[in-house]
């Protein structure tokens, strides 16, 4: 309407209200759930199609809720951030992931690398490098931290503690990966400053490559830039063989997505690893 919706009434439908209440009650359960160990790591394998081998996995948190079943991060992560509890969940995922890495090695199926997601709160925690140094027991398994592109190229990169953490982590040999690359506000100077080991190209971009020649050109440019800077590339969210073929043709050979495997529990990952070649 003409008056720009100034008189618009914001109506909360019963269904929406239920959703809001639901989220609130779920959020209030988070502190106890942390103590009870209800946050568990799932793992999504990554492959290099040039060799056909598994090169690693990403750790993704799930909430094993006693009444509601296995919940994905979309249902609780934002609340955890708002409640200031995300750093505790991240820490817990790191501990769990490092233990899984060791158990997989003992079982005879060692992963070449594991990555964990780190929130902004965690990145500016002065204790982070020491904690990682202590917890990273299986040094034959590479450890990566995934930074969101938005975090990465924003104020945080101006933050002293962040810069200090980053250089200490690099000294320890921890690899740095950009998450969701191609969606945020990455600047070239930001990219050079952080100097990540790998760009993870976002699934929204990846999934459009087969349909759009513009997106194809964009991904090609990203891969070429990464090559020129000696940065590795991995395409996230590949759901079909056609996605994989189209992106391989652009020079990126590392993949993660439903086309390879869904995120899975430690137990399922172990079973999976026993059936595929590992790098
Ligand atoms: P992300 O880091 O970009 O992780 C990839 C997400 O894409 C995962 O969603 C994964 O299940 C999903 N995915 C993987 N392959 C495909 C595919 O082929 N198609 C589609 N449509 N989706 C695919 P998930 O597990 O629900 O996680 C959502 C987000 O939550 C993650 O996005 C990450 O930003 C955040 N997150 C997950 N675990 C943690 C954690 O331990 N700590 C922190 N701070 N954030 C986490
Ligand atoms: Ca990630
Ligand atoms: Ca991502
Ligand atoms: Ca994401």
PDB file of C-alpha atoms and ligand atoms in Angstrom:
ATOM      1  CA  UNK A   1       0.000   0.000   0.000  1.00  0.00           C
ATOM      2  CA  UNK A   2       0.904   3.650  -0.370  1.00  0.00           C
ATOM      3  CA  UNK A   3       1.801   4.443   3.218  1.00  0.00           C
ATOM      4  CA  UNK A   4       4.551   1.844   3.210  1.00  0.00           C
ATOM      5  CA  UNK A   5       2.745  -0.561   5.505  1.00  0.00           C
ATOM      6  CA  UNK A   6       2.898   1.789   8.477  1.00  0.00           C
ATOM      7  CA  UNK A   7      -0.506   0.647   9.601  1.00  0.00           C
ATOM      8  CA  UNK A   8       0.278  -2.980   9.139  1.00  0.00           C
ATOM      9  CA  UNK A   9      -0.614  -5.200  12.077  1.00  0.00           C
ATOM     10  CA  UNK A  10       1.930  -7.853  12.845  1.00  0.00           C
ATOM     11  CA  UNK A  11      -0.144 -10.930  13.452  1.00  0.00           C
ATOM     12  CA  UNK A  12       1.265 -13.890  15.250  1.00  0.00           C
ATOM     13  CA  UNK A  13      -0.625 -16.950  14.148  1.00  0.00           C
ATOM     14  CA  UNK A  14      -1.164 -19.744  16.689  1.00  0.00           C
ATOM     15  CA  UNK A  15       1.250 -21.921  14.732  1.00  0.00           C
ATOM     16  CA  UNK A  16       3.959 -19.261  14.817  1.00  0.00           C
ATOM     17  CA  UNK A  17       3.336 -18.623  18.523  1.00  0.00           C
ATOM     18  CA  UNK A  18       3.736 -22.339  19.173  1.00  0.00           C
ATOM     19  CA  UNK A  19       7.018 -22.282  17.292  1.00  0.00           C
ATOM     20  CA  UNK A  20       8.254 -19.321  19.338  1.00  0.00           C
ATOM     21  CA  UNK A  21       7.262 -20.958  22.644  1.00  0.00           C
ATOM     22  CA  UNK A  22       8.854 -24.181  21.507  1.00  0.00           C
ATOM     23  CA  UNK A  23      12.157 -22.541  20.727  1.00  0.00           C
ATOM     24  CA  UNK A  24      12.124 -20.735  24.070  1.00  0.00           C
ATOM     25  CA  UNK A  25      11.566 -23.876  26.070  1.00  0.00           C
ATOM     26  CA  UNK A  26      14.212 -25.665  24.030  1.00  0.00           C
ATOM     27  CA  UNK A  27      16.692 -22.847  24.691  1.00  0.00           C
ATOM     28  CA  UNK A  28      16.098 -23.074  28.432  1.00  0.00           C
ATOM     29  CA  UNK A  29      17.125 -26.747  28.264  1.00  0.00           C
ATOM     30  CA  UNK A  30      20.543 -25.986  26.743  1.00  0.00           C
ATOM     31  CA  UNK A  31      22.599 -25.501  29.941  1.00  0.00           C
ATOM     32  CA  UNK A  32      21.402 -28.795  31.404  1.00  0.00           C
ATOM     33  CA  UNK A  33      21.877 -30.556  28.081  1.00  0.00           C
ATOM     34  CA  UNK A  34      25.532 -29.477  28.048  1.00  0.00           C
ATOM     35  CA  UNK A  35      26.037 -30.980  31.509  1.00  0.00           C
ATOM     36  CA  UNK A  36      24.295 -34.192  30.485  1.00  0.00           C
ATOM     37  CA  UNK A  37      26.373 -34.599  27.362  1.00  0.00           C
ATOM     38  CA  UNK A  38      23.405 -34.427  25.017  1.00  0.00           C
ATOM     39  CA  UNK A  39      25.366 -32.556  22.342  1.00  0.00           C
ATOM     40  CA  UNK A  40      27.026 -35.133  20.155  1.00  0.00           C
ATOM     41  CA  UNK A  41      29.253 -34.849  17.105  1.00  0.00           C
ATOM     42  CA  UNK A  42      28.144 -36.063  13.698  1.00  0.00           C
ATOM     43  CA  UNK A  43      30.646 -36.374  10.879  1.00  0.00           C
ATOM     44  CA  UNK A  44      30.333 -35.686   7.183  1.00  0.00           C
ATOM     45  CA  UNK A  45      33.005 -37.314   5.004  1.00  0.00           C
ATOM     46  CA  UNK A  46      34.948 -35.404   2.358  1.00  0.00           C
ATOM     47  CA  UNK A  47      36.355 -36.922  -0.823  1.00  0.00           C
ATOM     48  CA  UNK A  48      38.984 -36.123  -3.436  1.00  0.00           C
ATOM     49  CA  UNK A  49      37.534 -37.344  -6.733  1.00  0.00           C
ATOM     50  CA  UNK A  50      40.967 -37.397  -8.357  1.00  0.00           C
ATOM     51  CA  UNK A  51      41.967 -40.266  -6.104  1.00  0.00           C
ATOM     52  CA  UNK A  52      38.488 -41.443  -5.124  1.00  0.00           C
ATOM     53  CA  UNK A  53      39.634 -41.436  -1.504  1.00  0.00           C
ATOM     54  CA  UNK A  54      38.180 -40.043   1.687  1.00  0.00           C
ATOM     55  CA  UNK A  55      40.365 -37.123   2.778  1.00  0.00           C
ATOM     56  CA  UNK A  56      38.651 -36.170   6.011  1.00  0.00           C
ATOM     57  CA  UNK A  57      35.405 -35.180   7.679  1.00  0.00           C
ATOM     58  CA  UNK A  58      33.640 -32.168   9.155  1.00  0.00           C
ATOM     59  CA  UNK A  59      32.301 -32.312  12.705  1.00  0.00           C
ATOM     60  CA  UNK A  60      28.676 -31.106  12.963  1.00  0.00           C
ATOM     61  CA  UNK A  61      26.866 -30.800  16.267  1.00  0.00           C
ATOM     62  CA  UNK A  62      23.580 -32.593  16.962  1.00  0.00           C
ATOM     63  CA  UNK A  63      21.422 -32.421  20.059  1.00  0.00           C
ATOM     64  CA  UNK A  64      20.366 -35.840  21.176  1.00  0.00           C
ATOM     65  CA  UNK A  65      17.280 -34.581  22.961  1.00  0.00           C
ATOM     66  CA  UNK A  66      15.652 -37.055  25.384  1.00  0.00           C
ATOM     67  CA  UNK A  67      12.108 -36.215  24.202  1.00  0.00           C
ATOM     68  CA  UNK A  68      12.540 -34.712  20.772  1.00  0.00           C
ATOM     69  CA  UNK A  69      15.124 -36.960  19.183  1.00  0.00           C
ATOM     70  CA  UNK A  70      18.156 -35.875  17.171  1.00  0.00           C
ATOM     71  CA  UNK A  71      17.993 -32.135  16.556  1.00  0.00           C
ATOM     72  CA  UNK A  72      20.045 -30.307  13.894  1.00  0.00           C
ATOM     73  CA  UNK A  73      21.827 -27.015  14.737  1.00  0.00           C
ATOM     74  CA  UNK A  74      19.140 -24.979  12.954  1.00  0.00           C
ATOM     75  CA  UNK A  75      16.880 -25.649  15.934  1.00  0.00           C
ATOM     76  CA  UNK A  76      19.173 -24.512  18.740  1.00  0.00           C
ATOM     77  CA  UNK A  77      22.410 -22.906  17.567  1.00  0.00           C
ATOM     78  CA  UNK A  78      21.085 -19.349  17.406  1.00  0.00           C
ATOM     79  CA  UNK A  79      19.652 -19.684  20.931  1.00  0.00           C
ATOM     80  CA  UNK A  80      22.982 -21.018  22.130  1.00  0.00           C
ATOM     81  CA  UNK A  81      24.730 -17.979  20.653  1.00  0.00           C
ATOM     82  CA  UNK A  82      22.210 -15.630  22.281  1.00  0.00           C
ATOM     83  CA  UNK A  83      22.585 -17.343  25.658  1.00  0.00           C
ATOM     84  CA  UNK A  84      26.360 -17.121  25.432  1.00  0.00           C
ATOM     85  CA  UNK A  85      26.668 -20.917  25.488  1.00  0.00           C
ATOM     86  CA  UNK A  86      27.959 -21.548  21.980  1.00  0.00           C
ATOM     87  CA  UNK A  87      31.605 -21.483  23.078  1.00  0.00           C
ATOM     88  CA  UNK A  88      30.890 -24.295  25.535  1.00  0.00           C
ATOM     89  CA  UNK A  89      29.237 -26.364  22.824  1.00  0.00           C
ATOM     90  CA  UNK A  90      32.156 -25.703  20.464  1.00  0.00           C
ATOM     91  CA  UNK A  91      34.637 -26.723  23.129  1.00  0.00           C
ATOM     92  CA  UNK A  92      32.689 -29.889  23.797  1.00  0.00           C
ATOM     93  CA  UNK A  93      32.631 -30.715  20.050  1.00  0.00           C
ATOM     94  CA  UNK A  94      36.394 -30.267  19.852  1.00  0.00           C
ATOM     95  CA  UNK A  95      36.941 -32.624  22.794  1.00  0.00           C
ATOM     96  CA  UNK A  96      34.575 -35.177  21.293  1.00  0.00           C
ATOM     97  CA  UNK A  97      36.047 -34.926  17.794  1.00  0.00           C
ATOM     98  CA  UNK A  98      39.592 -35.473  19.065  1.00  0.00           C
ATOM     99  CA  UNK A  99      38.487 -38.583  20.939  1.00  0.00           C
ATOM    100  CA  UNK A 100      36.728 -39.932  17.866  1.00  0.00           C
ATOM    101  CA  UNK A 101      39.831 -39.355  15.767  1.00  0.00           C
ATOM    102  CA  UNK A 102      41.814 -41.478  18.201  1.00  0.00           C
ATOM    103  CA  UNK A 103      39.189 -44.241  18.315  1.00  0.00           C
ATOM    104  CA  UNK A 104      39.024 -44.406  14.511  1.00  0.00           C
ATOM    105  CA  UNK A 105      42.799 -44.809  14.393  1.00  0.00           C
ATOM    106  CA  UNK A 106      42.642 -47.572  17.006  1.00  0.00           C
ATOM    107  CA  UNK A 107      39.903 -49.265  14.975  1.00  0.00           C
ATOM    108  CA  UNK A 108      42.171 -49.265  11.931  1.00  0.00           C
ATOM    109  CA  UNK A 109      40.375 -46.568   9.927  1.00  0.00           C
ATOM    110  CA  UNK A 110      42.276 -43.363  10.693  1.00  0.00           C
ATOM    111  CA  UNK A 111      40.939 -40.165   9.165  1.00  0.00           C
ATOM    112  CA  UNK A 112      43.541 -37.999   7.401  1.00  0.00           C
ATOM    113  CA  UNK A 113      41.854 -34.851   8.704  1.00  0.00           C
ATOM    114  CA  UNK A 114      38.999 -33.567  10.843  1.00  0.00           C
ATOM    115  CA  UNK A 115      37.521 -30.108  10.948  1.00  0.00           C
ATOM    116  CA  UNK A 116      35.511 -28.354  13.632  1.00  0.00           C
ATOM    117  CA  UNK A 117      33.338 -25.244  13.404  1.00  0.00           C
ATOM    118  CA  UNK A 118      34.272 -22.379  15.660  1.00  0.00           C
ATOM    119  CA  UNK A 119      31.975 -19.554  16.640  1.00  0.00           C
ATOM    120  CA  UNK A 120      33.058 -15.948  16.903  1.00  0.00           C
ATOM    121  CA  UNK A 121      32.970 -16.118  20.714  1.00  0.00           C
ATOM    122  CA  UNK A 122      35.447 -18.958  20.624  1.00  0.00           C
ATOM    123  CA  UNK A 123      37.778 -17.277  18.157  1.00  0.00           C
ATOM    124  CA  UNK A 124      38.489 -14.404  20.492  1.00  0.00           C
ATOM    125  CA  UNK A 125      38.902 -16.637  23.536  1.00  0.00           C
ATOM    126  CA  UNK A 126      42.537 -16.240  24.652  1.00  0.00           C
ATOM    127  CA  UNK A 127      42.494 -19.826  25.952  1.00  0.00           C
ATOM    128  CA  UNK A 128      41.675 -21.347  22.566  1.00  0.00           C
ATOM    129  CA  UNK A 129      45.209 -22.064  21.248  1.00  0.00           C
ATOM    130  CA  UNK A 130      46.338 -23.676  24.538  1.00  0.00           C
ATOM    131  CA  UNK A 131      43.191 -25.780  24.717  1.00  0.00           C
ATOM    132  CA  UNK A 132      43.575 -26.991  21.161  1.00  0.00           C
ATOM    133  CA  UNK A 133      47.233 -27.777  21.770  1.00  0.00           C
ATOM    134  CA  UNK A 134      46.248 -29.921  24.766  1.00  0.00           C
ATOM    135  CA  UNK A 135      43.250 -31.623  23.213  1.00  0.00           C
ATOM    136  CA  UNK A 136      44.745 -32.416  19.818  1.00  0.00           C
ATOM    137  CA  UNK A 137      46.160 -35.802  20.775  1.00  0.00           C
ATOM    138  CA  UNK A 138      46.189 -37.576  17.426  1.00  0.00           C
ATOM    139  CA  UNK A 139      48.663 -35.385  15.557  1.00  0.00           C
ATOM    140  CA  UNK A 140      48.674 -37.717  12.562  1.00  0.00           C
ATOM    141  CA  UNK A 141      45.142 -36.551  11.891  1.00  0.00           C
ATOM    142  CA  UNK A 142      45.217 -32.977  10.587  1.00  0.00           C
ATOM    143  CA  UNK A 143      43.018 -30.553  12.470  1.00  0.00           C
ATOM    144  CA  UNK A 144      41.187 -27.705  10.762  1.00  0.00           C
ATOM    145  CA  UNK A 145      39.036 -24.966  12.158  1.00  0.00           C
ATOM    146  CA  UNK A 146      36.272 -23.574   9.985  1.00  0.00           C
ATOM    147  CA  UNK A 147      35.639 -19.852  10.161  1.00  0.00           C
ATOM    148  CA  UNK A 148      32.507 -18.270   8.790  1.00  0.00           C
ATOM    149  CA  UNK A 149      33.307 -15.860   6.033  1.00  0.00           C
ATOM    150  CA  UNK A 150      31.268 -13.171   7.793  1.00  0.00           C
ATOM    151  CA  UNK A 151      33.250 -13.484  11.035  1.00  0.00           C
ATOM    152  CA  UNK A 152      36.444 -13.735   9.240  1.00  0.00           C
ATOM    153  CA  UNK A 153      36.398 -10.647   7.156  1.00  0.00           C
ATOM    154  CA  UNK A 154      34.555  -8.354   9.539  1.00  0.00           C
ATOM    155  CA  UNK A 155      35.434  -6.616  12.756  1.00  0.00           C
ATOM    156  CA  UNK A 156      36.889  -9.815  14.162  1.00  0.00           C
ATOM    157  CA  UNK A 157      39.795  -9.654  11.764  1.00  0.00           C
ATOM    158  CA  UNK A 158      40.572  -6.267  13.298  1.00  0.00           C
ATOM    159  CA  UNK A 159      40.420  -7.786  16.756  1.00  0.00           C
ATOM    160  CA  UNK A 160      43.834  -8.240  18.353  1.00  0.00           C
ATOM    161  CA  UNK A 161      42.958 -11.381  20.236  1.00  0.00           C
ATOM    162  CA  UNK A 162      41.626 -12.913  17.046  1.00  0.00           C
ATOM    163  CA  UNK A 163      44.840 -12.134  15.145  1.00  0.00           C
ATOM    164  CA  UNK A 164      46.932 -13.472  17.996  1.00  0.00           C
ATOM    165  CA  UNK A 165      44.876 -16.664  18.215  1.00  0.00           C
ATOM    166  CA  UNK A 166      45.093 -17.134  14.486  1.00  0.00           C
ATOM    167  CA  UNK A 167      48.867 -16.884  14.355  1.00  0.00           C
ATOM    168  CA  UNK A 168      49.269 -19.147  17.385  1.00  0.00           C
ATOM    169  CA  UNK A 169      46.956 -21.735  15.843  1.00  0.00           C
ATOM    170  CA  UNK A 170      48.913 -21.623  12.611  1.00  0.00           C
ATOM    171  CA  UNK A 171      52.139 -22.109  14.564  1.00  0.00           C
ATOM    172  CA  UNK A 172      50.612 -25.200  16.135  1.00  0.00           C
ATOM    173  CA  UNK A 173      49.893 -26.530  12.664  1.00  0.00           C
ATOM    174  CA  UNK A 174      46.127 -26.115  12.862  1.00  0.00           C
ATOM    175  CA  UNK A 175      44.701 -25.541   9.399  1.00  0.00           C
ATOM    176  CA  UNK A 176      42.352 -22.645   8.733  1.00  0.00           C
ATOM    177  CA  UNK A 177      39.353 -23.013   6.430  1.00  0.00           C
ATOM    178  CA  UNK A 178      36.797 -20.427   5.336  1.00  0.00           C
ATOM    179  CA  UNK A 179      33.278 -21.696   5.662  1.00  0.00           C
ATOM    180  CA  UNK A 180      30.521 -20.661   3.259  1.00  0.00           C
ATOM    181  CA  UNK A 181      32.968 -18.899   0.951  1.00  0.00           C
ATOM    182  CA  UNK A 182      31.210 -16.852  -1.712  1.00  0.00           C
ATOM    183  CA  UNK A 183      28.264 -15.706   0.405  1.00  0.00           C
ATOM    184  CA  UNK A 184      29.636 -13.125   2.809  1.00  0.00           C
ATOM    185  CA  UNK A 185      31.614  -9.998   2.455  1.00  0.00           C
ATOM    186  CA  UNK A 186      35.038 -11.392   1.797  1.00  0.00           C
ATOM    187  CA  UNK A 187      37.489  -8.758   0.712  1.00  0.00           C
ATOM    188  CA  UNK A 188      40.691  -9.594  -1.051  1.00  0.00           C
ATOM    189  CA  UNK A 189      42.772  -7.855   1.609  1.00  0.00           C
ATOM    190  CA  UNK A 190      40.869  -9.793   4.285  1.00  0.00           C
ATOM    191  CA  UNK A 191      41.614 -13.012   2.466  1.00  0.00           C
ATOM    192  CA  UNK A 192      45.312 -12.203   2.203  1.00  0.00           C
ATOM    193  CA  UNK A 193      45.469 -11.226   5.863  1.00  0.00           C
ATOM    194  CA  UNK A 194      43.910 -14.441   7.105  1.00  0.00           C
ATOM    195  CA  UNK A 195      45.679 -16.597   4.514  1.00  0.00           C
ATOM    196  CA  UNK A 196      43.508 -19.679   4.968  1.00  0.00           C
ATOM    197  CA  UNK A 197      44.647 -23.140   3.916  1.00  0.00           C
ATOM    198  CA  UNK A 198      41.324 -23.924   2.277  1.00  0.00           C
ATOM    199  CA  UNK A 199      38.248 -22.194   0.887  1.00  0.00           C
ATOM    200  CA  UNK A 200      35.033 -24.111   1.393  1.00  0.00           C
ATOM    201  CA  UNK A 201      32.790 -22.924  -1.401  1.00  0.00           C
ATOM    202  CA  UNK A 202      29.261 -22.440  -0.129  1.00  0.00           C
ATOM    203  CA  UNK A 203      26.533 -24.858  -1.093  1.00  0.00           C
ATOM    204  CA  UNK A 204      24.208 -22.141  -2.384  1.00  0.00           C
ATOM    205  CA  UNK A 205      26.811 -21.308  -5.015  1.00  0.00           C
ATOM    206  CA  UNK A 206      27.816 -24.914  -5.633  1.00  0.00           C
ATOM    207  CA  UNK A 207      24.257 -26.063  -6.252  1.00  0.00           C
ATOM    208  CA  UNK A 208      23.671 -23.449  -8.933  1.00  0.00           C
ATOM    209  CA  UNK A 209      26.714 -24.277 -11.001  1.00  0.00           C
ATOM    210  CA  UNK A 210      24.845 -26.811 -13.141  1.00  0.00           C
ATOM    211  CA  UNK A 211      22.066 -24.314 -13.880  1.00  0.00           C
ATOM    212  CA  UNK A 212      23.832 -21.001 -14.291  1.00  0.00           C
ATOM    213  CA  UNK A 213      26.742 -20.077 -16.518  1.00  0.00           C
ATOM    214  CA  UNK A 214      27.315 -16.984 -14.395  1.00  0.00           C
ATOM    215  CA  UNK A 215      27.706 -19.072 -11.247  1.00  0.00           C
ATOM    216  CA  UNK A 216      29.976 -21.359 -13.213  1.00  0.00           C
ATOM    217  CA  UNK A 217      32.197 -18.413 -14.095  1.00  0.00           C
ATOM    218  CA  UNK A 218      32.167 -17.239 -10.496  1.00  0.00           C
ATOM    219  CA  UNK A 219      33.240 -20.620  -9.125  1.00  0.00           C
ATOM    220  CA  UNK A 220      35.885 -20.880 -11.832  1.00  0.00           C
ATOM    221  CA  UNK A 221      37.247 -17.472 -10.792  1.00  0.00           C
ATOM    222  CA  UNK A 222      37.291 -18.536  -7.132  1.00  0.00           C
ATOM    223  CA  UNK A 223      39.172 -21.727  -7.954  1.00  0.00           C
ATOM    224  CA  UNK A 224      41.696 -19.851 -10.090  1.00  0.00           C
ATOM    225  CA  UNK A 225      42.232 -17.231  -7.421  1.00  0.00           C
ATOM    226  CA  UNK A 226      42.725 -19.949  -4.808  1.00  0.00           C
ATOM    227  CA  UNK A 227      45.218 -21.727  -7.062  1.00  0.00           C
ATOM    228  CA  UNK A 228      47.145 -18.516  -7.606  1.00  0.00           C
ATOM    229  CA  UNK A 229      47.316 -17.939  -3.852  1.00  0.00           C
ATOM    230  CA  UNK A 230      48.186 -21.568  -3.181  1.00  0.00           C
ATOM    231  CA  UNK A 231      44.955 -22.130  -1.253  1.00  0.00           C
ATOM    232  CA  UNK A 232      43.087 -25.413  -1.425  1.00  0.00           C
ATOM    233  CA  UNK A 233      39.393 -25.594  -2.489  1.00  0.00           C
ATOM    234  CA  UNK A 234      36.507 -27.797  -1.458  1.00  0.00           C
ATOM    235  CA  UNK A 235      32.941 -27.593  -2.752  1.00  0.00           C
ATOM    236  CA  UNK A 236      30.236 -28.093  -0.120  1.00  0.00           C
ATOM    237  CA  UNK A 237      26.701 -29.310  -0.558  1.00  0.00           C
ATOM    238  CA  UNK A 238      27.055 -31.400  -3.708  1.00  0.00           C
ATOM    239  CA  UNK A 239      23.861 -33.398  -4.019  1.00  0.00           C
ATOM    240  CA  UNK A 240      24.220 -35.045  -7.420  1.00  0.00           C
ATOM    241  CA  UNK A 241      26.878 -36.549  -9.654  1.00  0.00           C
ATOM    242  CA  UNK A 242      26.080 -33.713 -12.093  1.00  0.00           C
ATOM    243  CA  UNK A 243      27.118 -31.172  -9.420  1.00  0.00           C
ATOM    244  CA  UNK A 244      30.368 -33.039  -8.894  1.00  0.00           C
ATOM    245  CA  UNK A 245      31.128 -33.308 -12.623  1.00  0.00           C
ATOM    246  CA  UNK A 246      30.402 -29.644 -13.306  1.00  0.00           C
ATOM    247  CA  UNK A 247      32.649 -28.459 -10.496  1.00  0.00           C
ATOM    248  CA  UNK A 248      35.426 -30.912 -11.232  1.00  0.00           C
ATOM    249  CA  UNK A 249      35.478 -29.416 -14.731  1.00  0.00           C
ATOM    250  CA  UNK A 250      36.171 -26.030 -13.112  1.00  0.00           C
ATOM    251  CA  UNK A 251      39.265 -27.370 -11.359  1.00  0.00           C
ATOM    252  CA  UNK A 252      37.988 -28.142  -7.856  1.00  0.00           C
ATOM    253  CA  UNK A 253      38.276 -31.832  -6.992  1.00  0.00           C
ATOM    254  CA  UNK A 254      37.384 -31.972  -3.300  1.00  0.00           C
ATOM    255  CA  UNK A 255      33.802 -32.439  -2.218  1.00  0.00           C
ATOM    256  CA  UNK A 256      31.457 -32.732   0.704  1.00  0.00           C
ATOM    257  CA  UNK A 257      27.712 -33.240   0.372  1.00  0.00           C
ATOM    258  CA  UNK A 258      24.803 -35.635   0.301  1.00  0.00           C
ATOM    259  CA  UNK A 259      26.086 -37.010  -3.029  1.00  0.00           C
ATOM    260  CA  UNK A 260      28.970 -38.516  -1.058  1.00  0.00           C
ATOM    261  CA  UNK A 261      27.451 -39.041   2.360  1.00  0.00           C
ATOM    262  CA  UNK A 262      25.080 -37.506   4.879  1.00  0.00           C
ATOM    263  CA  UNK A 263      26.492 -36.383   8.224  1.00  0.00           C
ATOM    264  CA  UNK A 264      26.549 -39.473  10.442  1.00  0.00           C
ATOM    265  CA  UNK A 265      27.173 -40.689  13.958  1.00  0.00           C
ATOM    266  CA  UNK A 266      30.579 -42.010  15.017  1.00  0.00           C
ATOM    267  CA  UNK A 267      29.288 -45.558  14.818  1.00  0.00           C
ATOM    268  CA  UNK A 268      27.931 -45.101  11.284  1.00  0.00           C
ATOM    269  CA  UNK A 269      31.098 -43.283  10.219  1.00  0.00           C
ATOM    270  CA  UNK A 270      33.205 -46.224  11.345  1.00  0.00           C
ATOM    271  CA  UNK A 271      31.011 -48.626   9.354  1.00  0.00           C
ATOM    272  CA  UNK A 272      31.210 -46.300   6.343  1.00  0.00           C
ATOM    273  CA  UNK A 273      34.998 -45.966   6.512  1.00  0.00           C
ATOM    274  CA  UNK A 274      35.369 -49.719   6.451  1.00  0.00           C
ATOM    275  CA  UNK A 275      33.749 -49.781   2.979  1.00  0.00           C
ATOM    276  CA  UNK A 276      35.592 -46.932   1.192  1.00  0.00           C
ATOM    277  CA  UNK A 277      39.214 -46.135   0.299  1.00  0.00           C
ATOM    278  CA  UNK A 278      40.816 -43.653   2.701  1.00  0.00           C
ATOM    279  CA  UNK A 279      43.636 -41.339   1.650  1.00  0.00           C
TER     280      UNK A 279
HETATM  281  P1  LIG B   1      28.040 -25.535   7.782  1.00  0.00           P
HETATM  282  O1  LIG B   1      29.257 -25.428   8.601  1.00  0.00           O
HETATM  283  O2  LIG B   1      28.012 -24.817   6.485  1.00  0.00           O
HETATM  284  O3  LIG B   1      27.791 -27.094   7.595  1.00  0.00           O
HETATM  285  C1  LIG B   1      27.247 -27.678   6.442  1.00  0.00           C
HETATM  286  C2  LIG B   1      25.759 -27.859   6.573  1.00  0.00           C
HETATM  287  O4  LIG B   1      25.234 -28.286   5.321  1.00  0.00           O
HETATM  288  C3  LIG B   1      25.377 -28.947   7.574  1.00  0.00           C
HETATM  289  O5  LIG B   1      24.128 -28.582   8.160  1.00  0.00           O
HETATM  290  C4  LIG B   1      25.197 -30.161   6.668  1.00  0.00           C
HETATM  291  O6  LIG B   1      24.355 -31.143   7.223  1.00  0.00           O
HETATM  292  C5  LIG B   1      24.575 -29.520   5.461  1.00  0.00           C
HETATM  293  N1  LIG B   1      24.824 -30.282   4.230  1.00  0.00           N
HETATM  294  C6  LIG B   1      25.849 -31.096   3.955  1.00  0.00           C
HETATM  295  N2  LIG B   1      25.768 -31.593   2.707  1.00  0.00           N
HETATM  296  C7  LIG B   1      24.652 -31.052   2.163  1.00  0.00           C
HETATM  297  C8  LIG B   1      24.011 -31.190   0.889  1.00  0.00           C
HETATM  298  O7  LIG B   1      24.470 -31.885  -0.018  1.00  0.00           O
HETATM  299  N3  LIG B   1      22.871 -30.467   0.701  1.00  0.00           N
HETATM  300  C9  LIG B   1      22.342 -29.670   1.679  1.00  0.00           C
HETATM  301  N4  LIG B   1      21.212 -29.024   1.408  1.00  0.00           N
HETATM  302  N5  LIG B   1      22.918 -29.529   2.900  1.00  0.00           N
HETATM  303  C10 LIG B   1      24.057 -30.217   3.134  1.00  0.00           C
HETATM  304  P2  LIG B   1      23.903 -28.718   9.732  1.00  0.00           P
HETATM  305  O8  LIG B   1      24.597 -29.927  10.262  1.00  0.00           O
HETATM  306  O9  LIG B   1      22.441 -28.574   9.961  1.00  0.00           O
HETATM  307  O10 LIG B   1      24.667 -27.465  10.310  1.00  0.00           O
HETATM  308  C11 LIG B   1      24.229 -26.157  10.029  1.00  0.00           C
HETATM  309  C12 LIG B   1      25.244 -25.144  10.453  1.00  0.00           C
HETATM  310  O11 LIG B   1      25.386 -25.112  11.868  1.00  0.00           O
HETATM  311  C13 LIG B   1      26.648 -25.412   9.952  1.00  0.00           C
HETATM  312  O12 LIG B   1      26.751 -25.016   8.619  1.00  0.00           O
HETATM  313  C14 LIG B   1      27.482 -24.583  10.900  1.00  0.00           C
HETATM  314  O13 LIG B   1      27.527 -23.229  10.484  1.00  0.00           O
HETATM  315  C15 LIG B   1      26.704 -24.701  12.174  1.00  0.00           C
HETATM  316  N6  LIG B   1      27.352 -25.699  13.053  1.00  0.00           N
HETATM  317  C16 LIG B   1      27.269 -27.048  12.990  1.00  0.00           C
HETATM  318  N7  LIG B   1      27.985 -27.611  13.991  1.00  0.00           N
HETATM  319  C17 LIG B   1      28.551 -26.601  14.692  1.00  0.00           C
HETATM  320  C18 LIG B   1      29.405 -26.545  15.849  1.00  0.00           C
HETATM  321  O14 LIG B   1      29.832 -27.559  16.445  1.00  0.00           O
HETATM  322  N8  LIG B   1      29.772 -25.292  16.280  1.00  0.00           N
HETATM  323  C19 LIG B   1      29.344 -24.154  15.638  1.00  0.00           C
HETATM  324  N9  LIG B   1      29.752 -22.972  16.126  1.00  0.00           N
HETATM  325  N10 LIG B   1      28.541 -24.189  14.563  1.00  0.00           N
HETATM  326  C20 LIG B   1      28.150 -25.397  14.092  1.00  0.00           C
HETATM  327 CA1  LIG B   2      31.345 -25.675   8.462  1.00  0.00          CA
HETATM  328 CA1  LIG B   3      29.520 -24.321   5.035  1.00  0.00          CA
HETATM  329 CA1  LIG B   4      26.502 -22.388   7.083  1.00  0.00          CA
END
